[in-house]
């Protein structure tokens, strides 16, 4: 379960980029996060993957009050959250395969199992021929798919994706959204930030809409 | 895991890597030389110790022109009588005039030293079991044989021991300074690495890497570098010591300490790269963990 209560966020001493944000996401729910550029979508996701702490308000993440978490409890919580970053954040010196294997290595999964699993998922996102490629030799869309494979490899309880279809054509975009759909059916809570109205209209999921830092729930989202 | 060939944090190409190897090399070189110096002086002091402990020398001045005292040979006999009657004295051997001449030869030349008119003092070499009351013995010798003075080797020994102690202390000081410099170098290199790879470290952190997972990458990196530098430094120090040994063999000055190191002493020098590696790994860990504290 994810709950935001009157959450505000400001960077440094600037104005609040998120204001009085309150919502609850049921476990195993699927939401699109929409809003104009600069509305605060990435900022909201950062709060959800613990890259920032809120300036005010309460955040409950996977049942834990974030403000009360001990430092030593954070890594285990973060490993249950898969993130597709807007700028991918792949490690340039590692192959696609090693990038995808990163979460498994952190979790201490045996190397053979990890590799088998990573090859499988890279084939699924259509990169079976680019296992050993370095990210810098891949196209934007290919890098994005590596980033997505890395985010889902560990079967996260919460999947957060920031513009995961921003660099691919609608065909591949659909395929990736179906991958998230699979995880959703397996019980993962999914939040996907996107501009792509055409793609999301094909899926029947509620929207969280951000407008100048304020959140509105659209089309039947559980409040 | 500690020596995995590929790291998540690509530290190998950092410019600070080569710098760290060189610093460790220099520091290990100095530390190994200091350690070798301490070992050699320590052993030399121990040898002098066993050679001089329990030893006394009685010197009887010729006192030319004094008519109120018995002749030199009579006074030597009197001194010997006193010494042999003293409990605790195990041996008392007079040195012959030839021995005295030999000791003087380097200063006076072979002929002058044997000149019978030369007022050469006579020496008695005394070995004790260490229980002799030397001030009292000195007074009794002076009254039995006027002109006799007692030279207690214990005083020399105390000086020698103090000298050896200060050499060892100086060596420890050098090792401490060198270790401090090595720690600073590692702190600098690790901080530089953390700054250069800030994005990667941040990403690993957000993906749920524990602080130890991140620090291990830095630890194994500096472990490799410091072992390389440390071993090279000790090898260079060994070459220097062998060179000095070779040079000392050419001299026939018995005053120089014996430069030959025993196998166990050579082996002891390997403590240096091991200590350098431990120090580097510990420093890297502490530095990384402290820096990561600042992340959310
Ligand atoms: N690190 C930061 N420091 C200061 N201000 C920031 C930072 N990141 C974002 N902002 C500001 O916060 C506001 C929201 O940014 P955010 O990246 O969350 O928008 P977004 O909805 O993700 O936009 P886009 O669709 O373009 O990705 C913007 O006004 C932006 O300038
Ligand atoms: Mg954004």
Coordinates of C-alpha atoms and ligand atoms in Angstrom, one line a residue:
Chain A
X1 CA 0.0 0.0 0.0
X2 CA 1.1 3.5 -0.8
X3 CA -0.3 6.5 0.9
X4 CA 0.6 10.2 0.6
X5 CA -1.0 12.6 3.1
X6 CA -0.6 16.3 2.5
X7 CA 2.8 15.9 1.0
X8 CA 4.7 18.9 -0.1
X9 CA 8.1 19.0 -1.8
X10 CA 10.4 21.9 -2.5
X11 CA 14.0 21.7 -3.9
X12 CA 16.3 23.8 -1.8
X13 CA 14.6 27.1 -1.0
X14 CA 12.5 27.3 -4.1
X15 CA 8.8 27.2 -4.3
X16 CA 6.9 23.9 -3.7
X17 CA 6.8 21.8 -6.8
X18 CA 4.3 19.4 -5.1
X19 CA 1.6 20.8 -3.0
X20 CA -0.8 19.1 -0.6
X21 CA -0.6 15.8 -2.5
X22 CA -2.8 13.1 -1.0
X23 CA -3.7 9.7 -2.4
X24 CA -3.8 6.1 -1.7
X25 CA -2.8 3.3 -4.0
X26 CA -4.1 -0.2 -3.2
X27 CA -1.6 -3.1 -3.4
X28 CA -1.6 -4.6 -6.9
X29 CA -3.1 -1.5 -8.5
X30 CA -2.1 0.1 -11.8
X31 CA -2.0 3.9 -12.3
X32 CA -0.9 6.2 -15.0
X33 CA 0.6 9.5 -13.9
X34 CA 0.0 12.3 -16.3
X35 CA 0.6 16.0 -16.4
X36 CA 2.2 18.7 -18.5
X37 CA 6.0 18.9 -18.6
X38 CA 7.2 20.4 -15.4
X39 CA 4.1 19.5 -13.5
X40 CA 6.0 17.4 -11.1
X41 CA 5.6 13.8 -12.3
X42 CA 9.3 12.9 -11.9
X43 CA 9.4 14.6 -8.5
X44 CA 6.4 12.6 -7.3
X45 CA 8.1 9.4 -8.4
X46 CA 11.4 10.4 -6.7
X47 CA 9.5 10.6 -3.4
X48 CA 8.1 7.1 -4.1
X49 CA 11.6 5.6 -4.8
X50 CA 13.1 7.4 -1.8
X51 CA 15.4 9.6 -3.7
X52 CA 14.0 12.6 -1.9
X53 CA 12.3 13.1 1.4
X54 CA 9.1 15.3 1.5
X55 CA 9.4 18.8 2.8
X56 CA 6.2 18.1 4.7
X57 CA 3.4 15.5 4.9
X58 CA 3.4 11.8 5.5
X59 CA 4.4 9.0 3.1
X60 CA 3.6 5.4 3.7
X61 CA 5.4 3.0 1.3
X62 CA 4.8 -0.7 1.2
X63 CA 3.2 -0.4 4.6
X64 CA 6.0 1.5 6.2
X65 CA 6.0 5.1 7.4
X66 CA 9.0 6.5 5.5
X67 CA 9.9 9.1 8.1
X68 CA 10.4 6.4 10.7
X69 CA 12.5 4.1 8.7
X70 CA 16.0 3.4 10.0
X71 CA 18.9 3.9 7.6
X72 CA 19.7 0.2 7.7
X73 CA 16.1 -0.7 6.6
X74 CA 16.2 1.4 3.5
X75 CA 18.2 -0.8 1.1
X76 CA 15.9 -3.8 1.6
X77 CA 12.9 -1.6 1.0
X78 CA 14.5 0.0 -2.1
X79 CA 15.2 -3.4 -3.6
X80 CA 11.4 -4.1 -3.6
X81 CA 11.0 -1.0 -5.8
X82 CA 11.8 -1.2 -9.5
X83 CA 12.5 2.1 -11.2
X84 CA 12.7 3.0 -14.9
X85 CA 14.4 6.4 -14.8
X86 CA 13.5 9.1 -17.3
X87 CA 17.1 9.3 -18.3
X88 CA 17.6 5.5 -18.0
X89 CA 20.7 5.7 -15.7
X90 CA 22.5 2.7 -17.3
X91 CA 26.1 2.0 -16.3
X92 CA 28.1 2.8 -19.4
X93 CA 31.0 0.5 -18.6
X94 CA 28.7 -2.6 -18.2
X95 CA 27.1 -4.6 -21.0
X96 CA 23.3 -4.7 -21.3
X97 CA 23.4 -8.1 -19.6
X98 CA 25.4 -6.9 -16.6
X99 CA 23.2 -3.8 -16.3
X100 CA 20.2 -6.0 -16.1
X101 CA 21.9 -8.3 -13.6
X102 CA 22.7 -5.5 -11.2
X103 CA 19.6 -5.9 -9.0
X104 CA 20.1 -9.6 -8.8
X105 CA 23.8 -9.2 -7.8
X106 CA 22.8 -6.8 -5.1
X107 CA 20.2 -9.3 -3.8
X108 CA 22.9 -12.0 -3.8
X109 CA 21.3 -14.2 -6.4
X110 CA 23.7 -17.0 -7.7
X111 CA 25.5 -15.9 -10.8
X112 CA 24.3 -18.7 -13.1
X113 CA 20.6 -18.2 -12.2
X114 CA 21.0 -14.5 -12.6
X115 CA 22.5 -14.8 -16.1
X116 CA 19.9 -17.2 -17.4
X117 CA 17.1 -15.0 -16.1
X118 CA 18.7 -11.8 -17.6
X119 CA 19.1 -13.4 -21.0
X120 CA 15.5 -14.4 -21.0
X121 CA 14.1 -11.0 -20.1
X122 CA 16.4 -9.2 -22.6
X123 CA 15.1 -11.5 -25.3
X124 CA 11.6 -10.6 -24.2
X125 CA 12.2 -6.9 -24.8
X126 CA 13.8 -7.7 -28.2
X127 CA 17.4 -7.3 -27.3
X128 CA 18.5 -11.0 -27.6
X129 CA 21.1 -9.9 -30.1
X130 CA 22.6 -7.2 -28.0
X131 CA 23.4 -9.0 -24.7
X132 CA 27.0 -7.8 -24.6
X133 CA 26.4 -4.4 -26.1
X134 CA 27.5 -1.4 -24.1
X135 CA 24.7 1.2 -23.6
X136 CA 26.5 3.8 -25.6
X137 CA 26.3 1.6 -28.7
X138 CA 22.6 1.2 -28.3
X139 CA 19.8 3.5 -29.6
X140 CA 17.7 5.5 -27.2
X141 CA 14.8 3.1 -27.5
X142 CA 17.1 0.1 -27.0
X143 CA 18.6 1.7 -23.9
X144 CA 15.2 2.3 -22.6
X145 CA 14.3 -1.4 -22.9
X146 CA 17.5 -2.3 -21.0
X147 CA 16.4 0.1 -18.3
X148 CA 13.0 -1.5 -18.2
X149 CA 14.4 -5.0 -18.1
X150 CA 16.6 -4.0 -15.2
X151 CA 13.6 -2.5 -13.3
X152 CA 11.5 -5.6 -13.6
X153 CA 14.2 -8.4 -13.3
X154 CA 13.8 -8.7 -9.6
X155 CA 9.9 -8.9 -9.6
X156 CA 9.5 -5.7 -7.6
X157 CA 6.5 -5.2 -5.4
X158 CA 6.3 -1.6 -6.7
X159 CA 7.2 -0.6 -10.2
X160 CA 7.7 3.0 -11.0
X161 CA 8.4 4.0 -14.6
X162 CA 9.1 7.6 -15.8
X163 CA 8.2 8.0 -19.5
X164 CA 9.1 4.4 -20.3
X165 CA 7.7 4.7 -23.8
X166 CA 9.2 8.1 -24.5
X167 CA 11.8 6.9 -27.0
X168 CA 10.1 4.0 -28.8
X169 CA 7.5 3.7 -31.5
X170 CA 4.0 2.8 -30.5
X171 CA 4.5 -0.8 -31.5
X172 CA 7.3 -1.4 -29.1
X173 CA 5.6 1.0 -26.6
X174 CA 2.6 -1.4 -26.5
X175 CA 4.8 -4.4 -26.0
X176 CA 6.5 -2.7 -23.1
X177 CA 3.2 -1.7 -21.5
X178 CA 2.1 -5.3 -21.8
X179 CA 5.2 -6.3 -19.9
X180 CA 4.1 -4.0 -17.1
X181 CA 0.7 -5.5 -17.5
X182 CA 2.2 -8.9 -16.8
X183 CA 3.8 -7.8 -13.6
X184 CA 0.6 -6.1 -12.6
X185 CA -1.2 -9.4 -13.0
X186 CA 1.4 -11.0 -10.8
X187 CA 0.5 -8.6 -8.1
X188 CA 3.0 -5.7 -8.6
X189 CA 1.8 -2.2 -7.9
X190 CA 2.5 -0.1 -11.0
X191 CA 2.8 3.6 -11.5
X192 CA 3.7 4.9 -15.0
X193 CA 4.4 8.5 -15.7
X194 CA 3.7 9.3 -19.4
X195 CA 2.6 11.9 -21.9
X196 CA 1.4 9.4 -24.4
X197 CA -2.4 9.7 -24.3
X198 CA -2.8 7.4 -27.3
X199 CA -1.1 4.5 -25.6
X200 CA -2.7 4.8 -22.3
X201 CA -6.2 5.1 -23.7
X202 CA -5.8 1.5 -24.8
X203 CA -5.5 0.3 -21.2
X204 CA -8.3 0.7 -18.7
X205 CA -6.4 2.0 -15.7
X206 CA -7.1 5.0 -13.5
X207 CA -5.0 8.2 -13.9
X208 CA -3.3 10.4 -11.4
X209 CA -3.1 13.8 -12.9
X210 CA -0.7 16.5 -11.8
X211 CA -1.4 20.1 -12.6
X212 CA 1.1 22.6 -11.3
X213 CA 2.1 20.5 -8.3
X214 CA -1.5 19.5 -7.3
X215 CA -2.8 16.0 -7.8
X216 CA -6.2 15.1 -9.2
X217 CA -7.6 11.6 -9.4
X218 CA -9.3 10.8 -12.7
X219 CA -11.4 7.9 -14.0
X220 CA -12.2 5.9 -11.0
X221 CA -8.9 5.8 -9.1
X222 CA -9.3 4.5 -5.6
X223 CA -9.1 7.4 -3.3
Chain B
X1 CA 33.6 -11.4 -4.4
X2 CA 36.3 -9.1 -3.1
X3 CA 38.4 -9.6 -6.2
X4 CA 35.6 -9.6 -8.9
X5 CA 37.1 -8.6 -12.2
X6 CA 34.4 -6.1 -13.1
X7 CA 33.1 -3.5 -10.7
X8 CA 29.8 -1.7 -10.8
X9 CA 31.8 1.4 -10.0
X10 CA 34.4 1.8 -12.8
X11 CA 37.3 2.8 -10.6
X12 CA 40.1 1.2 -12.6
X13 CA 40.4 4.0 -15.1
X14 CA 40.6 6.8 -12.5
X15 CA 43.7 8.9 -12.6
X16 CA 44.0 8.6 -8.9
X17 CA 44.7 4.8 -9.3
X18 CA 48.2 5.3 -10.6
X19 CA 48.8 8.0 -8.0
X20 CA 47.8 5.6 -5.2
X21 CA 50.2 2.9 -6.4
X22 CA 53.1 5.3 -6.5
X23 CA 52.3 6.8 -3.1
X24 CA 52.0 3.3 -1.6
X25 CA 55.3 2.3 -3.3
X26 CA 57.2 5.2 -1.8
X27 CA 55.6 4.9 1.6
X28 CA 56.3 1.2 1.8
X29 CA 59.8 1.7 0.7
X30 CA 60.5 4.1 3.6
X31 CA 58.6 2.0 6.1
X32 CA 60.5 -1.1 5.0
X33 CA 63.9 0.7 5.4
X34 CA 62.9 2.0 8.8
X35 CA 61.8 -1.4 9.9
X36 CA 65.0 -3.0 8.6
X37 CA 67.0 -0.4 10.5
X38 CA 65.2 -1.1 13.7
X39 CA 65.7 -4.8 13.3
X40 CA 69.4 -4.5 12.6
X41 CA 70.1 -2.0 15.4
X42 CA 68.0 -4.2 17.8
X43 CA 70.1 -7.2 17.0
X44 CA 73.3 -5.3 17.2
X45 CA 72.3 -4.0 20.7
X46 CA 71.5 -7.5 21.8
X47 CA 74.9 -8.7 20.6
X48 CA 76.7 -6.0 22.5
X49 CA 74.6 -6.7 25.4
X50 CA 75.7 -10.3 25.7
X51 CA 79.3 -9.3 25.0
X52 CA 79.5 -6.6 27.6
X53 CA 77.1 -7.6 30.4
X54 CA 78.8 -8.5 33.6
X55 CA 82.1 -7.0 32.4
X56 CA 84.4 -4.6 34.2
X57 CA 87.7 -3.1 33.3
X58 CA 90.2 -2.0 35.9
X59 CA 92.7 0.5 34.6
X60 CA 95.9 1.2 36.6
X61 CA 97.7 4.4 35.8
X62 CA 101.5 4.4 35.7
X63 CA 101.8 7.6 37.8
X64 CA 105.4 8.5 36.6
X65 CA 107.3 10.7 39.0
X66 CA 105.3 9.6 42.1
X67 CA 107.8 8.0 44.5
X68 CA 105.3 7.4 47.3
X69 CA 103.6 4.5 45.4
X70 CA 104.7 1.0 44.7
X71 CA 105.8 0.3 41.1
X72 CA 103.1 -0.4 38.4
X73 CA 103.6 -4.2 38.4
X74 CA 103.2 -4.5 42.2
X75 CA 100.1 -2.4 42.0
X76 CA 98.7 -4.7 39.3
X77 CA 99.4 -7.7 41.5
X78 CA 97.7 -5.9 44.5
X79 CA 94.6 -5.1 42.4
X80 CA 94.4 -8.7 41.2
X81 CA 94.6 -10.0 44.8
X82 CA 91.7 -7.7 45.7
X83 CA 89.7 -8.7 42.7
X84 CA 90.2 -12.4 43.2
X85 CA 89.1 -12.1 46.8
X86 CA 85.9 -10.3 45.9
X87 CA 82.8 -12.5 45.9
X88 CA 81.0 -12.3 42.5
X89 CA 84.2 -11.9 40.4
X90 CA 84.5 -15.0 38.3
X91 CA 87.6 -14.0 36.3
X92 CA 90.2 -11.3 36.4
X93 CA 92.9 -11.4 33.7
X94 CA 95.5 -8.7 33.3
X95 CA 96.1 -7.6 29.7
X96 CA 99.8 -7.9 28.7
X97 CA 101.8 -4.9 27.6
X98 CA 101.6 -6.3 24.1
X99 CA 97.9 -6.1 24.2
X100 CA 98.1 -2.4 25.3
X101 CA 100.6 -1.7 22.6
X102 CA 98.3 -3.2 20.0
X103 CA 95.4 -1.0 21.2
X104 CA 97.7 2.1 20.9
X105 CA 99.3 1.2 17.6
X106 CA 96.7 2.9 15.4
X107 CA 97.4 6.2 17.1
X108 CA 101.1 6.1 17.9
X109 CA 102.5 3.8 15.2
X110 CA 104.1 0.3 15.8
X111 CA 107.5 1.5 17.2
X112 CA 106.3 4.2 19.6
X113 CA 103.7 2.0 21.1
X114 CA 106.3 -0.5 22.2
X115 CA 108.6 2.1 23.7
X116 CA 109.1 1.0 27.3
X117 CA 109.5 4.6 28.5
X118 CA 105.9 5.3 27.4
X119 CA 103.6 5.6 30.4
X120 CA 101.1 3.1 29.3
X121 CA 98.4 2.2 31.8
X122 CA 97.8 -1.5 32.6
X123 CA 94.4 -3.0 32.1
X124 CA 92.6 -5.9 33.9
X125 CA 89.7 -7.5 32.2
X126 CA 87.1 -8.6 34.9
X127 CA 84.1 -10.9 34.4
X128 CA 81.5 -10.9 37.2
X129 CA 78.3 -12.7 37.8
X130 CA 76.6 -9.3 38.2
X131 CA 76.3 -9.3 42.0
X132 CA 79.4 -7.2 42.6
X133 CA 79.0 -3.9 44.5
X134 CA 81.1 -1.8 42.1
X135 CA 81.4 1.5 44.1
X136 CA 82.7 -0.5 47.1
X137 CA 85.1 -2.5 44.9
X138 CA 86.4 0.7 43.3
X139 CA 87.2 2.2 46.8
X140 CA 89.0 -1.0 47.8
X141 CA 91.0 -1.1 44.6
X142 CA 92.0 2.5 45.0
X143 CA 93.4 2.0 48.5
X144 CA 95.2 -1.3 47.6
X145 CA 96.5 0.0 44.3
X146 CA 96.8 3.8 44.1
X147 CA 96.0 5.0 40.5
X148 CA 93.4 2.2 39.9
X149 CA 90.1 3.1 38.4
X150 CA 87.2 0.9 37.8
X151 CA 85.3 1.1 34.5
X152 CA 81.9 -0.5 34.7
X153 CA 80.6 -1.7 31.3
X154 CA 77.0 -1.3 32.6
X155 CA 77.3 2.4 32.0
X156 CA 78.3 1.8 28.4
X157 CA 75.5 -0.7 28.1
X158 CA 72.9 1.8 29.4
X159 CA 74.1 4.2 26.7
X160 CA 73.9 1.5 24.1
X161 CA 70.5 0.5 25.1
X162 CA 69.3 4.1 25.1
X163 CA 70.8 4.5 21.6
X164 CA 69.0 1.3 20.3
X165 CA 65.8 2.5 21.9
X166 CA 66.0 5.8 20.2
X167 CA 66.7 4.2 16.9
X168 CA 63.7 1.9 17.3
X169 CA 61.6 4.9 18.4
X170 CA 62.7 6.9 15.3
X171 CA 61.8 4.0 13.1
X172 CA 58.4 3.8 14.7
X173 CA 58.0 7.5 14.2
X174 CA 58.9 7.1 10.5
X175 CA 56.4 4.3 10.1
X176 CA 53.7 6.4 11.9
X177 CA 54.3 9.4 9.6
X178 CA 54.4 7.2 6.5
X179 CA 51.2 5.4 7.5
X180 CA 49.5 8.8 8.1
X181 CA 50.5 9.9 4.7
X182 CA 49.3 6.7 3.1
X183 CA 45.9 7.0 4.9
X184 CA 45.6 10.6 3.6
X185 CA 46.4 9.4 0.1
X186 CA 43.7 6.7 0.2
X187 CA 41.2 9.2 1.6
X188 CA 42.0 11.5 -1.2
X189 CA 41.8 8.9 -3.9
X190 CA 38.5 7.4 -2.5
X191 CA 36.9 10.9 -2.2
X192 CA 38.0 11.6 -5.8
X193 CA 36.5 8.3 -6.9
X194 CA 33.3 9.0 -5.1
X195 CA 33.1 12.5 -6.7
X196 CA 33.9 11.2 -10.2
X197 CA 31.4 8.3 -10.0
X198 CA 28.8 10.2 -8.0
X199 CA 26.1 9.2 -10.5
X200 CA 26.9 5.5 -10.3
X201 CA 27.1 5.6 -6.5
X202 CA 23.8 7.4 -6.3
X203 CA 22.2 5.0 -8.7
X204 CA 23.4 1.9 -6.8
X205 CA 22.2 3.5 -3.6
X206 CA 18.7 4.2 -5.0
X207 CA 18.6 0.6 -6.4
X208 CA 19.0 -0.7 -2.9
X209 CA 22.7 -1.3 -2.6
X210 CA 23.8 -1.4 1.0
X211 CA 26.5 0.9 2.0
X212 CA 28.8 -2.1 2.4
X213 CA 28.0 -3.2 -1.1
X214 CA 29.3 0.1 -2.4
X215 CA 32.2 0.3 -0.1
X216 CA 33.4 -3.2 -1.0
X217 CA 33.9 -2.0 -4.5
X218 CA 36.2 0.7 -3.3
X219 CA 37.9 -1.6 -0.8
X220 CA 38.8 -4.3 -3.4
X221 CA 40.0 -1.5 -5.7
X222 CA 42.4 0.0 -3.2
X223 CA 43.4 -3.5 -2.0
X224 CA 44.7 -4.3 -5.5
X225 CA 46.5 -1.0 -5.8
X226 CA 48.1 -0.9 -2.3
X227 CA 49.2 -4.5 -2.6
X228 CA 50.9 -3.7 -5.9
X229 CA 52.5 -0.6 -4.5
X230 CA 53.4 -2.2 -1.2
X231 CA 55.1 -5.2 -2.8
X232 CA 57.0 -3.0 -5.2
X233 CA 58.1 -0.7 -2.4
X234 CA 59.4 -3.7 -0.3
X235 CA 61.2 -5.1 -3.3
X236 CA 62.9 -1.8 -3.8
X237 CA 63.8 -1.6 -0.1
X238 CA 65.3 -5.1 -0.3
X239 CA 67.4 -4.1 -3.3
X240 CA 68.6 -1.1 -1.4
X241 CA 69.5 -3.2 1.7
X242 CA 71.4 -5.7 -0.5
X243 CA 73.3 -2.9 -2.1
X244 CA 74.2 -1.5 1.4
X245 CA 75.3 -5.0 2.5
X246 CA 77.5 -5.3 -0.5
X247 CA 79.0 -1.9 0.2
X248 CA 79.6 -2.7 3.9
X249 CA 81.4 -6.0 3.0
X250 CA 84.0 -3.9 1.2
X251 CA 84.8 -2.0 4.4
X252 CA 86.6 -3.8 7.2
X253 CA 85.3 -1.5 9.9
X254 CA 84.1 -3.7 12.7
X255 CA 82.3 -0.7 14.2
X256 CA 79.6 -0.8 11.5
X257 CA 76.6 -2.9 12.5
X258 CA 76.4 -6.2 10.7
X259 CA 74.2 -5.4 7.6
X260 CA 73.4 -9.1 7.0
X261 CA 69.8 -9.8 7.7
X262 CA 68.6 -13.2 8.8
X263 CA 65.9 -14.9 6.7
X264 CA 63.3 -14.2 9.4
X265 CA 64.2 -10.5 9.2
X266 CA 63.7 -10.5 5.5
X267 CA 60.3 -12.2 6.0
X268 CA 59.4 -9.6 8.6
X269 CA 59.6 -6.9 5.9
X270 CA 56.6 -8.5 4.2
X271 CA 54.6 -7.1 7.1
X272 CA 54.8 -3.7 5.3
X273 CA 52.7 -4.5 2.2
X274 CA 50.3 -6.5 4.3
X275 CA 49.9 -3.5 6.7
X276 CA 49.6 -1.1 3.8
X277 CA 46.8 -3.2 2.3
X278 CA 44.9 -3.5 5.6
X279 CA 45.3 0.2 6.2
X280 CA 44.1 1.1 2.7
X281 CA 41.1 -1.2 2.9
X282 CA 40.1 0.1 6.3
X283 CA 40.5 3.7 5.2
X284 CA 38.6 3.2 2.0
X285 CA 35.7 1.5 3.9
X286 CA 35.6 4.3 6.5
X287 CA 35.7 7.0 3.9
X288 CA 33.0 5.5 1.7
X289 CA 30.7 4.8 4.6
X290 CA 31.1 8.3 6.0
X291 CA 30.3 9.8 2.6
X292 CA 27.3 7.6 2.0
X293 CA 25.8 8.7 5.3
X294 CA 24.9 12.0 3.5
X295 CA 22.7 10.2 0.9
X296 CA 19.0 10.1 1.6
Ligands
LIG1 N1 16.7 18.7 -8.8 C1 15.9 19.8 -9.0 N2 16.2 21.0 -8.4 C2 15.4 22.0 -8.5 N3 14.3 22.0 -9.2 C3 13.9 20.9 -9.8 C4 14.7 19.7 -9.7 N4 14.1 18.7 -10.3 C5 12.9 19.3 -10.8 N5 12.8 20.5 -10.4 C6 11.7 21.4 -10.7 O1 10.5 20.8 -10.3 C7 9.4 21.0 -11.2 C8 8.9 19.6 -11.6 O2 9.9 18.9 -12.3 P1 9.6 17.4 -12.7 O3 10.9 16.9 -13.2 O4 9.1 16.7 -11.5 O5 8.5 17.6 -13.8 P2 8.0 16.4 -14.8 O6 6.5 16.5 -14.6 O7 8.6 15.2 -14.6 O8 8.3 17.0 -16.2 P3 8.7 16.2 -17.6 O9 7.4 15.8 -18.1 O10 9.3 17.3 -18.5 O11 9.6 15.2 -17.2 C9 10.0 21.8 -12.4 O12 9.6 23.1 -12.2 C10 11.5 21.6 -12.2 O13 12.1 22.8 -12.7
LIG2 MG1 9.9 14.0 -15.7

